[in-house]
């Protein structure tokens, strides 16, 4: 089957149509469609249209509130909290972002906690608009257990991504956004579907034994990247996105979840800083560029996010190529709504 060529407007409209058909209001559907369209635009297909089925599953099961009305409040001078009203994360972000940015610009550093949300997106799309305002930002979110603590045998941590954005003067922000597992679960599923073996060191089977069989890893667990170091980062994310903000840890999210195929309820933490308040207001931007220039001067090295920005440039003029299977599945879901 050949891929389907779509404009970004068509991607957005199709996502909206499908979510609205399944009971989402325009505000919530629009916010989700924004992040799905951005993912397709930047070539991050694992968080693009293929996620629509998961979003729809949660609307159908009633787990997610398609009419969520997230509210924003300051719970400390430099802490903004968004109550997500059991909705999808994107509208909660859109509502809270300007309060966070304003607070960072006055306080120098601030955090935003998001509670009672359902998160199913890539994190770069959440730190990028903050970094575009001249701020550094870090975001982290947990999920359901898929990763074992170093030395252990049973999944306990989510794939727990961490994203970091750094603002640049004459370039889009530098952003990295990475899961805490060696390989994203979606990639393992893809290998299983294609009958491919995994490289060693990705995961273990249900008995905690190392395996390169993707089906066995899906029944078992993934390993954290970098051994105990990645494992500690996954743990930190559990604490930041859970214990710190009064939200659930990954294992608690799993206990509450109805396993409808969409994201569980949980929390997220964003921390942002204004580099103009840290003692080198005139120098920080050029100073950072010296580092970036030396990275890029090395053969084979690149800045994180440069792949996405290249894809973006192309998609903005030529549109995107969408898997016909995914396209067909969404059309069918639209008809069933
Ligand atoms: P990757 O391993 O593909 O990439 C991680 C980061 O490394 C990206 O910022 C990427 O930039 C950068 N990068 C990749 N290769 C290089 C290189 N050679 N040199 C420099 N930088 C490089 O991502 P993951 O598989 O770990 O995660 C994929 C996505 O899944 C993330 O967006 C994450 O937010 C999301 N996710 C979401 C979860 C959720 O619960 N919502 C759970 C887990 C993951 P670039 O993009 O430019 O390639």
Coordinates of C-alpha atoms and ligand atoms in Angstrom, one line a residue:
X1 CA 0.0 0.0 0.0
X2 CA 1.3 3.4 -0.9
X3 CA 1.4 6.3 1.6
X4 CA -1.1 9.1 1.5
X5 CA 0.1 12.6 0.8
X6 CA -1.5 15.2 3.1
X7 CA -1.1 18.9 3.8
X8 CA -0.6 19.8 7.4
X9 CA -4.1 21.5 7.4
X10 CA -5.5 18.2 6.2
X11 CA -3.8 16.3 9.1
X12 CA -5.2 18.8 11.6
X13 CA -8.7 18.6 10.1
X14 CA -8.8 14.8 10.0
X15 CA -7.6 14.6 13.7
X16 CA -10.2 17.1 14.8
X17 CA -13.0 15.4 12.8
X18 CA -12.2 12.0 14.4
X19 CA -11.9 13.3 18.0
X20 CA -15.1 15.4 17.7
X21 CA -16.9 12.4 16.2
X22 CA -16.1 10.6 19.4
X23 CA -17.3 13.2 21.8
X24 CA -14.4 15.6 22.2
X25 CA -15.3 19.3 22.2
X26 CA -13.5 21.7 19.8
X27 CA -11.1 23.1 22.3
X28 CA -9.8 19.8 23.4
X29 CA -9.8 18.3 20.0
X30 CA -8.0 21.3 18.6
X31 CA -5.2 21.2 21.2
X32 CA -4.6 17.5 20.5
X33 CA -4.7 18.1 16.8
X34 CA -2.1 20.8 17.2
X35 CA 0.4 18.4 18.8
X36 CA -0.4 15.5 16.4
X37 CA 0.1 17.8 13.4
X38 CA 3.4 19.1 14.8
X39 CA 4.6 15.6 15.2
X40 CA 3.8 14.7 11.6
X41 CA 5.3 17.9 10.4
X42 CA 8.6 17.2 12.2
X43 CA 8.8 13.5 11.2
X44 CA 8.0 12.1 14.6
X45 CA 5.4 9.6 13.3
X46 CA 5.4 7.6 16.5
X47 CA 3.5 10.6 18.1
X48 CA 1.5 11.7 15.1
X49 CA -1.6 10.3 13.5
X50 CA -0.9 6.7 14.7
X51 CA -1.8 8.0 18.2
X52 CA -5.4 9.0 17.2
X53 CA -6.6 5.4 17.9
X54 CA -5.4 5.6 21.5
X55 CA -7.0 9.0 22.1
X56 CA -10.3 7.7 20.6
X57 CA -10.1 4.6 22.8
X58 CA -10.0 6.7 25.9
X59 CA -13.0 8.8 24.8
X60 CA -15.0 5.6 24.0
X61 CA -14.2 4.0 27.3
X62 CA -15.1 7.2 29.2
X63 CA -11.7 7.4 30.9
X64 CA -10.9 10.8 29.4
X65 CA -13.1 13.8 29.7
X66 CA -13.4 15.2 26.1
X67 CA -15.0 18.4 27.5
X68 CA -12.2 19.0 30.1
X69 CA -11.9 22.6 31.3
X70 CA -8.4 22.9 32.7
X71 CA -7.9 25.6 35.3
X72 CA -4.7 27.4 36.3
X73 CA -3.6 28.8 39.7
X74 CA -0.5 29.9 41.5
X75 CA 0.1 27.6 44.6
X76 CA 3.3 29.4 45.5
X77 CA 4.9 32.6 44.0
X78 CA 6.9 30.5 41.5
X79 CA 4.7 27.4 41.2
X80 CA 1.8 27.3 38.7
X81 CA -0.6 24.3 38.9
X82 CA -2.9 23.3 36.1
X83 CA -5.8 21.0 37.1
X84 CA -6.4 19.1 33.9
X85 CA -10.0 18.0 34.7
X86 CA -9.2 14.4 33.5
X87 CA -8.7 15.7 29.9
X88 CA -5.9 15.2 27.4
X89 CA -2.6 17.0 28.3
X90 CA -2.4 19.5 25.3
X91 CA -5.2 21.8 26.4
X92 CA -3.9 21.9 29.9
X93 CA -0.5 23.0 28.5
X94 CA -2.0 25.6 26.3
X95 CA -4.0 27.0 29.3
X96 CA -1.0 27.1 31.7
X97 CA 1.8 28.1 29.5
X98 CA 1.5 31.9 29.6
X99 CA 1.2 31.9 33.4
X100 CA 4.4 29.9 33.6
X101 CA 6.3 32.1 31.1
X102 CA 5.2 35.3 32.9
X103 CA 6.2 33.9 36.3
X104 CA 9.6 32.8 35.0
X105 CA 10.2 36.2 33.6
X106 CA 9.6 37.9 36.9
X107 CA 11.0 35.2 39.3
X108 CA 13.9 33.9 37.2
X109 CA 12.9 30.3 37.8
X110 CA 9.5 28.7 38.1
X111 CA 7.7 25.4 37.7
X112 CA 4.4 24.3 36.4
X113 CA 2.8 21.1 37.6
X114 CA 0.0 19.5 35.6
X115 CA -2.3 17.1 37.5
X116 CA -5.2 14.9 36.4
X117 CA -4.1 14.8 32.8
X118 CA -3.7 12.0 30.2
X119 CA -0.4 12.4 28.4
X120 CA 0.2 10.7 25.1
X121 CA 2.4 13.1 23.2
X122 CA 6.1 13.9 22.6
X123 CA 7.5 16.4 25.1
X124 CA 9.5 18.6 22.7
X125 CA 6.3 20.2 21.6
X126 CA 5.8 21.4 25.2
X127 CA 9.3 22.8 25.9
X128 CA 9.7 24.4 22.4
X129 CA 7.2 27.2 22.8
X130 CA 8.7 28.1 26.2
X131 CA 12.3 28.1 24.8
X132 CA 11.0 30.3 21.9
X133 CA 10.2 32.9 24.5
X134 CA 13.9 33.0 25.5
X135 CA 13.7 30.6 28.4
X136 CA 15.3 27.3 29.3
X137 CA 12.8 24.6 30.1
X138 CA 12.7 21.0 31.2
X139 CA 9.7 18.7 31.1
X140 CA 9.2 15.2 32.4
X141 CA 6.2 12.8 32.6
X142 CA 5.7 9.2 33.8
X143 CA 3.4 6.5 32.3
X144 CA 2.8 2.9 33.2
X145 CA 5.5 0.4 34.3
X146 CA 7.6 -0.8 31.4
X147 CA 11.2 -0.3 32.6
X148 CA 12.9 -2.3 35.4
X149 CA 15.0 -0.6 38.0
X150 CA 18.7 -1.4 37.5
X151 CA 19.5 -4.9 38.8
X152 CA 15.8 -5.7 39.3
X153 CA 13.6 -8.0 37.3
X154 CA 10.1 -6.4 37.2
X155 CA 8.9 -3.3 35.3
X156 CA 8.4 -0.4 37.7
X157 CA 9.2 2.9 35.9
X158 CA 7.4 4.2 32.9
X159 CA 9.4 4.9 29.7
X160 CA 9.6 8.3 31.4
X161 CA 10.8 10.9 28.9
X162 CA 12.8 14.0 29.8
X163 CA 13.0 17.0 27.4
X164 CA 15.2 20.0 27.7
X165 CA 15.1 23.2 25.6
X166 CA 17.7 26.0 25.3
X167 CA 16.8 29.3 23.6
X168 CA 19.0 30.6 20.7
X169 CA 19.1 34.0 19.2
X170 CA 19.2 33.4 15.5
X171 CA 18.1 29.8 15.4
X172 CA 15.2 27.8 16.7
X173 CA 15.8 26.4 20.2
X174 CA 18.1 23.4 20.9
X175 CA 15.9 20.7 22.3
X176 CA 16.5 17.1 23.3
X177 CA 13.7 14.8 24.2
X178 CA 14.4 11.3 25.2
X179 CA 12.7 8.3 26.9
X180 CA 14.5 6.8 29.9
X181 CA 14.5 3.3 28.2
X182 CA 17.1 2.1 25.8
X183 CA 14.5 1.9 23.1
X184 CA 11.0 3.3 22.9
X185 CA 8.3 0.7 23.4
X186 CA 6.8 1.6 20.0
X187 CA 10.1 0.6 18.3
X188 CA 10.0 -2.8 20.0
X189 CA 6.4 -3.3 18.8
X190 CA 7.5 -2.4 15.3
X191 CA 10.3 -5.0 15.5
X192 CA 7.8 -7.6 16.7
X193 CA 5.5 -6.9 13.9
X194 CA 8.3 -7.1 11.3
X195 CA 9.8 -10.3 12.9
X196 CA 13.1 -8.5 13.6
X197 CA 15.5 -9.4 16.4
X198 CA 16.4 -6.6 18.8
X199 CA 20.0 -5.6 19.5
X200 CA 21.3 -7.0 22.9
X201 CA 20.7 -4.9 25.9
X202 CA 17.2 -3.6 25.1
X203 CA 15.1 -5.7 27.4
X204 CA 14.3 -8.8 29.4
X205 CA 11.7 -11.5 29.3
X206 CA 8.9 -12.1 31.9
X207 CA 11.4 -14.0 34.1
X208 CA 13.9 -11.1 34.0
X209 CA 16.3 -12.9 31.7
X210 CA 18.0 -10.9 28.9
X211 CA 16.5 -11.5 25.4
X212 CA 16.6 -10.1 21.9
X213 CA 13.1 -11.4 21.0
X214 CA 10.8 -8.4 20.8
X215 CA 7.7 -10.4 21.7
X216 CA 9.4 -11.6 24.9
X217 CA 10.5 -8.1 25.8
X218 CA 6.9 -6.9 25.3
X219 CA 5.8 -9.5 27.8
X220 CA 8.7 -8.7 30.1
X221 CA 10.4 -5.2 30.4
X222 CA 12.7 -2.7 28.9
X223 CA 16.0 -1.7 30.4
X224 CA 16.8 1.9 31.2
X225 CA 19.5 3.6 29.0
X226 CA 23.0 3.7 30.6
X227 CA 22.3 1.1 33.2
X228 CA 22.0 2.4 36.8
X229 CA 22.4 6.0 35.5
X230 CA 19.3 6.0 33.3
X231 CA 17.5 4.0 35.9
X232 CA 18.0 6.8 38.4
X233 CA 16.8 9.4 35.9
X234 CA 13.6 7.3 35.4
X235 CA 13.2 7.2 39.2
X236 CA 13.7 11.0 39.4
X237 CA 11.0 11.5 36.9
X238 CA 8.6 9.3 38.9
X239 CA 9.3 11.5 41.9
X240 CA 9.0 14.9 40.0
X241 CA 5.9 13.9 38.0
X242 CA 4.3 12.0 40.8
X243 CA 5.3 12.3 44.5
X244 CA 6.4 16.0 44.2
X245 CA 3.1 17.2 42.7
X246 CA 0.6 14.9 44.4
X247 CA 0.1 12.7 41.3
X248 CA 0.4 9.0 40.8
X249 CA 3.6 7.0 40.2
X250 CA 3.7 4.8 37.2
X251 CA 2.7 1.6 39.1
X252 CA -0.2 3.5 40.7
X253 CA -1.3 4.8 37.3
X254 CA -1.4 1.2 36.1
X255 CA -3.4 0.0 39.1
X256 CA -6.1 2.6 38.3
X257 CA -6.0 2.3 34.5
X258 CA -8.7 0.5 32.5
X259 CA -6.2 -0.6 29.8
X260 CA -8.2 0.7 27.0
X261 CA -5.1 1.3 24.9
X262 CA -4.8 5.0 25.6
X263 CA -2.8 7.0 28.2
X264 CA -3.5 6.6 31.9
X265 CA -4.2 9.5 34.2
X266 CA -1.1 11.1 35.7
X267 CA 0.9 14.2 36.2
X268 CA 3.7 16.2 34.6
X269 CA 6.3 18.7 35.8
X270 CA 7.9 21.5 33.8
X271 CA 10.7 23.7 35.3
X272 CA 11.8 26.8 33.4
X273 CA 14.5 29.4 33.9
X274 CA 15.1 32.9 32.5
X275 CA 18.8 33.0 31.6
X276 CA 18.7 36.8 31.9
X277 CA 18.4 36.3 35.7
X278 CA 21.4 34.1 36.3
X279 CA 24.3 36.6 36.3
X280 CA 25.3 36.7 32.6
X281 CA 22.5 38.4 30.9
X282 CA 24.7 39.9 28.2
X283 CA 26.8 36.8 27.6
X284 CA 24.8 33.5 28.0
X285 CA 23.5 33.3 24.4
X286 CA 26.9 33.8 22.6
X287 CA 28.6 31.6 25.2
X288 CA 26.3 28.7 24.5
X289 CA 26.8 29.1 20.8
X290 CA 30.5 28.4 21.2
X291 CA 29.6 25.0 22.6
X292 CA 27.1 24.3 19.8
X293 CA 29.6 25.4 17.1
X294 CA 32.3 23.0 18.5
X295 CA 29.7 20.1 18.5
X296 CA 28.7 20.8 14.9
X297 CA 32.3 21.2 13.9
X298 CA 32.9 17.5 14.6
X299 CA 32.3 15.1 11.7
X300 CA 29.2 13.0 12.4
X301 CA 28.1 15.1 15.4
X302 CA 24.9 17.1 15.3
X303 CA 22.7 19.0 17.7
X304 CA 19.6 17.3 19.0
X305 CA 16.5 18.6 17.3
X306 CA 18.3 19.4 14.0
X307 CA 16.7 16.3 12.4
X308 CA 13.2 17.6 13.3
X309 CA 13.9 21.1 12.1
X310 CA 15.1 19.8 8.7
X311 CA 11.9 17.7 8.4
X312 CA 9.8 20.7 9.4
X313 CA 11.3 22.8 6.6
X314 CA 10.4 20.2 4.1
X315 CA 6.9 19.4 5.4
X316 CA 5.9 23.1 5.5
X317 CA 6.4 23.3 1.8
X318 CA 5.6 19.8 0.6
X319 CA 3.2 18.4 3.2
X320 CA 3.6 14.9 4.7
X321 CA 3.4 11.3 3.8
X322 CA 1.1 9.3 6.0
X323 CA 0.9 5.5 6.3
X324 CA -2.2 4.5 4.3
X325 CA -3.0 1.9 7.0
X326 CA -3.1 4.6 9.7
X327 CA -5.1 6.9 7.4
X328 CA -7.7 4.2 6.6
X329 CA -8.0 3.4 10.3
X330 CA -8.8 7.0 11.2
X331 CA -11.3 7.3 8.4
X332 CA -13.1 4.2 9.8
X333 CA -13.0 5.7 13.3
X334 CA -14.6 8.9 11.9
X335 CA -17.4 6.8 10.4
X336 CA -18.0 4.9 13.6
X337 CA -18.2 8.0 15.8
Ligands
LIG1 P1 15.2 9.3 20.2 O1 16.2 8.3 20.9 O2 14.8 9.0 18.9 O3 15.8 10.7 20.3 C1 16.1 11.3 21.5 C2 16.8 12.7 21.4 O4 18.1 12.5 20.9 C3 16.0 13.6 20.4 O5 16.0 14.9 20.9 C4 16.9 13.5 19.1 O6 16.8 14.6 18.3 C5 18.2 13.3 19.7 N1 19.2 12.6 18.9 C6 19.0 11.4 18.2 N2 20.1 11.1 17.5 C7 21.0 12.0 17.8 C8 22.3 12.2 17.4 N3 22.9 11.3 16.6 N4 23.0 13.3 17.8 C9 22.4 14.2 18.6 N5 21.1 14.1 19.0 C10 20.4 13.0 18.6 O7 13.9 9.4 21.2 P2 13.2 8.4 22.1 O8 12.9 7.1 21.3 O9 13.9 8.2 23.4 O10 11.8 9.1 22.4 C11 10.9 9.4 21.4 C12 9.8 10.2 21.8 O11 8.9 9.5 22.6 C13 10.1 11.5 22.6 O12 9.6 12.6 21.9 C14 9.4 11.3 23.9 O13 8.8 12.5 24.5 C15 8.3 10.4 23.6 N6 7.8 9.6 24.7 C16 6.6 9.9 25.3 C17 6.1 9.2 26.3 C18 4.8 9.6 27.0 O14 4.4 9.0 28.0 N7 4.1 10.6 26.6 C19 6.8 8.1 26.9 C20 8.1 7.8 26.2 C21 8.6 8.6 25.2 P3 16.0 14.6 16.9 O15 14.6 14.7 17.3 O16 16.5 15.8 16.2 O17 16.4 13.3 16.2

